[in-house]
Short mmCIF file of N, CA and C in Angstrom, two decimals:
data_model
loop_
_atom_site.label_atom_id
_atom_site.label_comp_id
_atom_site.label_asym_id
_atom_site.label_seq_id
_atom_site.Cartn_x
_atom_site.Cartn_y
_atom_site.Cartn_z
N MET B 20 5.37 17.84 44.42
CA MET B 20 6.80 17.81 44.65
C MET B 20 7.22 16.50 45.31
N GLU B 21 6.41 16.02 46.25
CA GLU B 21 6.72 14.78 46.95
C GLU B 21 6.75 13.60 45.97
N MET B 22 5.86 13.57 45.01
CA MET B 22 5.80 12.51 44.01
C MET B 22 7.07 12.51 43.16
N LYS B 23 7.58 13.66 42.86
CA LYS B 23 8.79 13.79 42.06
C LYS B 23 9.99 13.18 42.83
N LYS B 24 10.07 13.42 44.13
CA LYS B 24 11.13 12.87 44.94
C LYS B 24 11.05 11.34 44.98
N ILE B 25 9.83 10.83 45.09
CA ILE B 25 9.63 9.37 45.13
C ILE B 25 10.07 8.75 43.80
N CYS B 26 9.71 9.38 42.69
CA CYS B 26 10.11 8.87 41.37
C CYS B 26 11.63 8.87 41.21
N ILE B 27 12.27 9.93 41.66
CA ILE B 27 13.73 10.01 41.57
C ILE B 27 14.37 8.94 42.44
N LEU B 28 13.84 8.73 43.64
CA LEU B 28 14.37 7.71 44.53
C LEU B 28 14.21 6.32 43.92
N VAL B 29 13.05 6.03 43.33
CA VAL B 29 12.81 4.74 42.70
C VAL B 29 13.78 4.54 41.54
N LEU B 30 13.97 5.56 40.72
CA LEU B 30 14.92 5.46 39.60
C LEU B 30 16.34 5.23 40.09
N LEU B 31 16.70 5.89 41.17
CA LEU B 31 18.03 5.72 41.73
C LEU B 31 18.23 4.29 42.22
N VAL B 32 17.27 3.76 42.94
CA VAL B 32 17.35 2.39 43.44
C VAL B 32 17.42 1.40 42.28
N LEU B 33 16.61 1.59 41.26
CA LEU B 33 16.64 0.70 40.10
C LEU B 33 17.98 0.77 39.37
N SER B 34 18.54 1.97 39.27
CA SER B 34 19.83 2.14 38.60
C SER B 34 20.94 1.41 39.35
N VAL B 35 20.97 1.58 40.66
CA VAL B 35 21.99 0.92 41.48
C VAL B 35 21.81 -0.59 41.41
N THR B 36 20.58 -1.07 41.46
CA THR B 36 20.31 -2.50 41.36
C THR B 36 20.79 -3.04 40.01
N ALA B 37 20.48 -2.33 38.94
CA ALA B 37 20.90 -2.75 37.61
C ALA B 37 22.42 -2.79 37.51
N LEU B 38 23.08 -1.85 38.14
CA LEU B 38 24.54 -1.83 38.13
C LEU B 38 25.10 -3.08 38.79
N PHE B 39 24.58 -3.45 39.96
CA PHE B 39 25.08 -4.63 40.65
C PHE B 39 24.71 -5.92 39.94
N VAL B 40 23.52 -5.98 39.37
CA VAL B 40 23.11 -7.17 38.62
C VAL B 40 24.02 -7.34 37.41
N GLY B 41 24.28 -6.26 36.70
CA GLY B 41 25.17 -6.30 35.53
C GLY B 41 26.57 -6.73 35.93
N THR B 42 27.03 -6.26 37.07
CA THR B 42 28.36 -6.62 37.53
C THR B 42 28.43 -8.10 37.88
N SER B 43 27.41 -8.62 38.53
CA SER B 43 27.45 -10.03 38.92
C SER B 43 27.40 -10.93 37.70
N PHE B 44 26.65 -10.55 36.67
CA PHE B 44 26.63 -11.35 35.46
C PHE B 44 27.99 -11.32 34.78
N GLY B 45 28.65 -10.17 34.81
CA GLY B 45 29.94 -10.01 34.15
C GLY B 45 31.03 -10.85 34.79
N THR B 46 30.92 -11.16 36.07
CA THR B 46 31.99 -11.90 36.74
C THR B 46 32.03 -13.36 36.32
N GLU B 47 30.96 -13.86 35.73
CA GLU B 47 30.98 -15.25 35.27
C GLU B 47 32.01 -15.45 34.17
N GLU B 48 32.28 -14.41 33.39
CA GLU B 48 33.23 -14.51 32.30
C GLU B 48 34.39 -13.55 32.52
N ALA B 49 34.74 -13.33 33.77
CA ALA B 49 35.79 -12.38 34.10
C ALA B 49 37.14 -12.88 33.62
N GLY B 50 38.04 -11.95 33.40
CA GLY B 50 39.40 -12.29 33.03
C GLY B 50 39.66 -12.08 31.56
N LEU B 51 40.89 -11.76 31.28
CA LEU B 51 41.30 -11.57 29.89
C LEU B 51 41.44 -12.90 29.19
N LYS B 52 41.11 -12.90 27.93
CA LYS B 52 41.27 -14.08 27.09
C LYS B 52 41.91 -13.63 25.79
N ALA B 53 42.60 -14.53 25.15
CA ALA B 53 43.21 -14.21 23.86
C ALA B 53 42.10 -13.92 22.86
N PRO B 54 42.25 -12.84 22.09
CA PRO B 54 41.24 -12.53 21.08
C PRO B 54 41.15 -13.63 20.03
N GLU B 55 39.94 -13.95 19.62
CA GLU B 55 39.76 -14.96 18.59
C GLU B 55 39.97 -14.38 17.20
N ALA B 56 39.66 -13.12 17.05
CA ALA B 56 39.84 -12.46 15.75
C ALA B 56 41.28 -11.97 15.61
N GLU B 57 41.72 -11.85 14.38
CA GLU B 57 43.05 -11.30 14.13
C GLU B 57 43.10 -9.88 14.68
N ILE B 58 44.22 -9.54 15.31
CA ILE B 58 44.37 -8.18 15.84
C ILE B 58 45.38 -7.43 14.99
N ILE B 59 45.31 -6.13 15.05
CA ILE B 59 46.28 -5.27 14.37
C ILE B 59 47.07 -4.55 15.46
N ILE B 60 48.38 -4.74 15.42
CA ILE B 60 49.27 -4.09 16.38
C ILE B 60 49.79 -2.83 15.70
N ALA B 61 49.38 -1.69 16.21
CA ALA B 61 49.74 -0.41 15.59
C ALA B 61 51.24 -0.17 15.69
N GLY B 62 51.80 0.26 14.58
CA GLY B 62 53.21 0.61 14.54
C GLY B 62 53.37 2.05 14.12
N GLU B 63 54.56 2.59 14.33
CA GLU B 63 54.81 3.99 13.95
C GLU B 63 54.67 4.18 12.45
N LYS B 64 55.23 3.26 11.68
CA LYS B 64 55.17 3.36 10.22
C LYS B 64 54.21 2.34 9.62
N LYS B 65 54.34 1.09 10.05
CA LYS B 65 53.48 0.02 9.54
C LYS B 65 52.93 -0.78 10.70
N SER B 66 51.67 -1.12 10.60
CA SER B 66 51.03 -1.97 11.61
C SER B 66 51.23 -3.43 11.23
N ALA B 67 51.12 -4.31 12.20
CA ALA B 67 51.29 -5.74 11.96
C ALA B 67 50.02 -6.50 12.34
N ARG B 68 49.76 -7.57 11.60
CA ARG B 68 48.63 -8.47 11.90
C ARG B 68 49.13 -9.56 12.83
N PHE B 69 48.24 -10.01 13.72
CA PHE B 69 48.59 -11.12 14.60
C PHE B 69 47.35 -11.93 14.92
N SER B 70 47.48 -13.25 14.82
CA SER B 70 46.37 -14.15 15.14
C SER B 70 46.77 -15.05 16.31
N HIS B 71 46.11 -14.83 17.46
CA HIS B 71 46.35 -15.70 18.61
C HIS B 71 45.99 -17.16 18.28
N PRO B 72 44.80 -17.43 17.67
CA PRO B 72 44.45 -18.83 17.40
C PRO B 72 45.47 -19.58 16.53
N ILE B 73 46.01 -18.92 15.53
CA ILE B 73 47.01 -19.59 14.67
C ILE B 73 48.21 -20.00 15.52
N HIS B 74 48.69 -19.09 16.35
CA HIS B 74 49.85 -19.39 17.19
C HIS B 74 49.52 -20.44 18.25
N GLN B 75 48.35 -20.34 18.87
CA GLN B 75 47.96 -21.32 19.88
C GLN B 75 47.82 -22.72 19.28
N ASN B 76 47.27 -22.79 18.07
CA ASN B 76 47.10 -24.09 17.41
C ASN B 76 48.44 -24.73 17.07
N LEU B 77 49.49 -23.92 16.96
CA LEU B 77 50.83 -24.45 16.72
C LEU B 77 51.50 -24.89 18.02
N GLY B 78 50.86 -24.59 19.16
CA GLY B 78 51.42 -24.96 20.44
C GLY B 78 52.21 -23.85 21.11
N VAL B 79 52.16 -22.65 20.55
CA VAL B 79 52.84 -21.51 21.17
C VAL B 79 52.05 -21.12 22.42
N THR B 80 52.74 -21.01 23.55
CA THR B 80 52.08 -20.64 24.80
C THR B 80 52.12 -19.13 25.01
N CYS B 81 51.26 -18.65 25.89
CA CYS B 81 51.21 -17.21 26.19
C CYS B 81 52.59 -16.68 26.59
N GLY B 82 53.28 -17.45 27.44
CA GLY B 82 54.56 -17.03 27.98
C GLY B 82 55.70 -16.96 26.99
N GLN B 83 55.51 -17.52 25.80
CA GLN B 83 56.55 -17.39 24.79
C GLN B 83 56.59 -15.98 24.22
N CYS B 84 55.52 -15.23 24.36
CA CYS B 84 55.49 -13.84 23.92
C CYS B 84 55.32 -12.89 25.10
N HIS B 85 54.44 -13.22 26.01
CA HIS B 85 54.12 -12.33 27.13
C HIS B 85 54.91 -12.73 28.37
N HIS B 86 55.58 -11.72 28.96
CA HIS B 86 56.35 -11.97 30.17
C HIS B 86 56.19 -10.80 31.13
N ASP B 87 56.58 -11.04 32.38
CA ASP B 87 56.49 -9.96 33.38
C ASP B 87 57.77 -9.13 33.35
N SER B 88 57.87 -8.19 34.28
CA SER B 88 59.02 -7.28 34.29
C SER B 88 60.33 -7.98 34.65
N GLN B 89 60.25 -9.19 35.21
CA GLN B 89 61.45 -9.98 35.50
C GLN B 89 61.70 -11.01 34.40
N HIS B 90 61.00 -10.88 33.29
CA HIS B 90 61.11 -11.76 32.13
C HIS B 90 60.67 -13.19 32.40
N GLN B 91 59.79 -13.35 33.37
CA GLN B 91 59.21 -14.66 33.65
C GLN B 91 57.97 -14.81 32.77
N PRO B 92 57.81 -15.95 32.12
CA PRO B 92 56.66 -16.15 31.23
C PRO B 92 55.33 -16.03 31.98
N LEU B 93 54.37 -15.38 31.33
CA LEU B 93 53.02 -15.29 31.90
C LEU B 93 52.20 -16.48 31.42
N THR B 94 51.40 -17.02 32.32
CA THR B 94 50.53 -18.15 31.98
C THR B 94 49.13 -17.64 31.63
N VAL B 95 48.30 -18.53 31.15
CA VAL B 95 46.90 -18.19 30.88
C VAL B 95 46.25 -17.67 32.16
N THR B 96 46.55 -18.29 33.29
CA THR B 96 46.00 -17.89 34.58
C THR B 96 46.47 -16.49 34.97
N ASP B 97 47.76 -16.21 34.77
CA ASP B 97 48.29 -14.87 35.06
C ASP B 97 47.56 -13.81 34.25
N ILE B 98 47.39 -14.08 32.98
CA ILE B 98 46.76 -13.10 32.08
C ILE B 98 45.28 -12.95 32.40
N ALA B 99 44.60 -14.05 32.69
CA ALA B 99 43.17 -13.99 33.02
C ALA B 99 42.91 -13.16 34.27
N ALA B 100 43.89 -13.12 35.17
CA ALA B 100 43.73 -12.38 36.43
C ALA B 100 43.94 -10.87 36.25
N MET B 101 44.42 -10.46 35.10
CA MET B 101 44.67 -9.04 34.87
C MET B 101 43.37 -8.27 34.67
N GLU B 102 43.40 -7.01 35.07
CA GLU B 102 42.21 -6.18 34.95
C GLU B 102 41.92 -5.79 33.51
N ASN B 103 42.97 -5.54 32.74
CA ASN B 103 42.77 -5.13 31.34
C ASN B 103 44.01 -5.44 30.53
N GLY B 104 43.87 -5.35 29.23
CA GLY B 104 44.95 -5.67 28.31
C GLY B 104 46.10 -4.68 28.34
N GLN B 105 45.88 -3.52 28.92
CA GLN B 105 46.95 -2.51 28.99
C GLN B 105 48.14 -3.05 29.78
N GLN B 106 47.89 -3.94 30.70
CA GLN B 106 48.96 -4.52 31.50
C GLN B 106 49.89 -5.39 30.65
N LEU B 107 49.44 -5.77 29.46
CA LEU B 107 50.26 -6.59 28.57
C LEU B 107 51.03 -5.74 27.55
N SER B 108 50.84 -4.44 27.60
CA SER B 108 51.48 -3.56 26.63
C SER B 108 52.99 -3.61 26.75
N CYS B 109 53.64 -3.92 25.64
CA CYS B 109 55.11 -4.00 25.63
C CYS B 109 55.75 -2.68 26.03
N ALA B 110 55.10 -1.57 25.65
CA ALA B 110 55.65 -0.24 25.91
C ALA B 110 55.71 0.09 27.40
N ASN B 111 55.03 -0.70 28.24
CA ASN B 111 55.13 -0.47 29.69
C ASN B 111 56.58 -0.60 30.15
N CYS B 112 57.32 -1.50 29.54
CA CYS B 112 58.73 -1.70 29.90
C CYS B 112 59.68 -1.34 28.75
N HIS B 113 59.28 -1.75 27.55
CA HIS B 113 60.15 -1.51 26.39
C HIS B 113 59.98 -0.07 25.93
N ASN B 114 60.74 0.81 26.59
CA ASN B 114 60.71 2.24 26.31
C ASN B 114 62.13 2.79 26.51
N LYS B 115 62.28 4.08 26.44
CA LYS B 115 63.62 4.70 26.52
C LYS B 115 64.35 4.38 27.82
N ASP B 116 63.63 3.96 28.85
CA ASP B 116 64.24 3.63 30.14
C ASP B 116 64.68 2.17 30.25
N PHE B 117 64.35 1.37 29.25
CA PHE B 117 64.69 -0.06 29.30
C PHE B 117 66.20 -0.23 29.27
N SER B 118 66.74 -1.17 30.04
CA SER B 118 68.18 -1.34 30.21
C SER B 118 68.91 -1.72 28.91
N ASP B 119 68.29 -2.52 28.06
CA ASP B 119 68.94 -2.94 26.82
C ASP B 119 68.54 -1.99 25.69
N PRO B 120 69.49 -1.20 25.19
CA PRO B 120 69.16 -0.22 24.15
C PRO B 120 68.62 -0.85 22.87
N LYS B 121 68.89 -2.14 22.66
CA LYS B 121 68.39 -2.81 21.45
C LYS B 121 66.92 -3.22 21.58
N LEU B 122 66.36 -3.06 22.78
CA LEU B 122 64.97 -3.46 23.02
C LEU B 122 64.16 -2.34 23.67
N GLN B 123 64.46 -1.09 23.31
CA GLN B 123 63.80 0.05 23.96
C GLN B 123 62.49 0.47 23.30
N THR B 124 62.07 -0.22 22.27
CA THR B 124 60.76 0.09 21.67
C THR B 124 60.00 -1.22 21.48
N PRO B 125 58.67 -1.14 21.45
CA PRO B 125 57.91 -2.36 21.16
C PRO B 125 58.32 -2.97 19.82
N LYS B 126 58.61 -2.12 18.84
CA LYS B 126 59.04 -2.63 17.53
C LYS B 126 60.29 -3.49 17.68
N ASP B 127 61.27 -2.99 18.44
CA ASP B 127 62.50 -3.76 18.66
C ASP B 127 62.19 -5.09 19.34
N ALA B 128 61.32 -5.06 20.35
CA ALA B 128 60.96 -6.28 21.08
C ALA B 128 60.24 -7.27 20.17
N PHE B 129 59.28 -6.77 19.38
CA PHE B 129 58.55 -7.66 18.45
C PHE B 129 59.50 -8.27 17.43
N HIS B 130 60.31 -7.43 16.82
CA HIS B 130 61.21 -7.95 15.80
C HIS B 130 62.18 -8.97 16.39
N ALA B 131 62.71 -8.71 17.58
CA ALA B 131 63.63 -9.66 18.20
C ALA B 131 62.93 -10.98 18.51
N ARG B 132 61.75 -10.91 19.10
CA ARG B 132 61.04 -12.11 19.54
C ARG B 132 60.40 -12.84 18.36
N CYS B 133 59.62 -12.11 17.58
CA CYS B 133 58.82 -12.74 16.52
C CYS B 133 59.69 -13.27 15.38
N LYS B 134 60.59 -12.45 14.89
CA LYS B 134 61.41 -12.88 13.75
C LYS B 134 62.26 -14.10 14.10
N GLU B 135 62.82 -14.11 15.30
CA GLU B 135 63.64 -15.24 15.72
C GLU B 135 62.80 -16.52 15.81
N CYS B 136 61.62 -16.40 16.41
CA CYS B 136 60.72 -17.55 16.52
C CYS B 136 60.26 -18.02 15.14
N HIS B 137 59.95 -17.09 14.27
CA HIS B 137 59.52 -17.44 12.92
C HIS B 137 60.62 -18.16 12.15
N LYS B 138 61.86 -17.78 12.38
CA LYS B 138 62.99 -18.46 11.72
C LYS B 138 63.17 -19.87 12.27
N GLN B 139 63.12 -20.01 13.61
CA GLN B 139 63.31 -21.32 14.25
C GLN B 139 62.13 -22.25 14.00
N GLY B 140 60.92 -21.69 14.06
CA GLY B 140 59.73 -22.48 13.82
C GLY B 140 59.30 -23.34 15.01
N VAL B 141 58.15 -23.97 14.82
CA VAL B 141 57.57 -24.86 15.82
C VAL B 141 57.20 -26.15 15.10
N ASP B 142 57.75 -27.26 15.58
CA ASP B 142 57.48 -28.58 14.97
C ASP B 142 57.67 -28.56 13.45
N GLY B 143 58.76 -27.93 13.02
CA GLY B 143 59.09 -27.91 11.60
C GLY B 143 58.34 -26.87 10.78
N LYS B 144 57.43 -26.14 11.40
CA LYS B 144 56.68 -25.10 10.68
C LYS B 144 57.26 -23.74 11.03
N THR B 145 57.75 -23.04 10.01
CA THR B 145 58.30 -21.71 10.23
C THR B 145 57.27 -20.65 9.86
N GLY B 146 57.48 -19.46 10.38
CA GLY B 146 56.56 -18.36 10.10
C GLY B 146 57.18 -17.38 9.11
N PRO B 147 56.39 -16.39 8.70
CA PRO B 147 56.92 -15.41 7.75
C PRO B 147 58.04 -14.57 8.38
N THR B 148 59.05 -14.27 7.56
CA THR B 148 60.15 -13.44 8.05
C THR B 148 60.32 -12.18 7.20
N LYS B 149 59.60 -12.09 6.12
CA LYS B 149 59.64 -10.87 5.30
C LYS B 149 58.61 -9.90 5.83
N CYS B 150 58.85 -8.61 5.62
CA CYS B 150 57.98 -7.55 6.15
C CYS B 150 56.50 -7.78 5.80
N THR B 151 56.23 -8.13 4.54
CA THR B 151 54.85 -8.27 4.09
C THR B 151 54.15 -9.49 4.68
N GLY B 152 54.90 -10.38 5.34
CA GLY B 152 54.29 -11.55 5.95
C GLY B 152 53.45 -11.20 7.16
N CYS B 153 53.81 -10.11 7.85
CA CYS B 153 53.09 -9.71 9.06
C CYS B 153 52.51 -8.30 8.95
N HIS B 154 53.22 -7.43 8.27
CA HIS B 154 52.81 -6.03 8.23
C HIS B 154 51.71 -5.77 7.21
N VAL B 155 50.78 -4.92 7.62
CA VAL B 155 49.64 -4.53 6.78
C VAL B 155 50.16 -3.54 5.75
N LYS B 156 49.74 -3.75 4.51
CA LYS B 156 50.19 -2.84 3.45
C LYS B 156 49.44 -1.53 3.52
#
């Protein structure tokens, strides 16, 4: 019985050690970063494709899309300091309680922000403005 207790204690110590070692390695690359792969933003009827690298290569900054609750642009540093991507969810603010009824859903916010930017363009390059340009079939 005594040997069994020693084995359990050793396993417990090794488990806790592995947890802390894993945590310390993880902090070297801590912080949120823009996904390199294309992401799919789920919609009620149609989902949309989005590529951070394409937009970044055009010179679009994080803050042109991502902002805080006071509508101040978020920087790379602001976003990297966040615990998880849920903090960037448009639905956190853009919901039935949002003050502007025209922006009470993420869809409304995306369409207002993205379509306008796509029409105006960046350095003479415009983006798609038709549904099929962004939405997954």
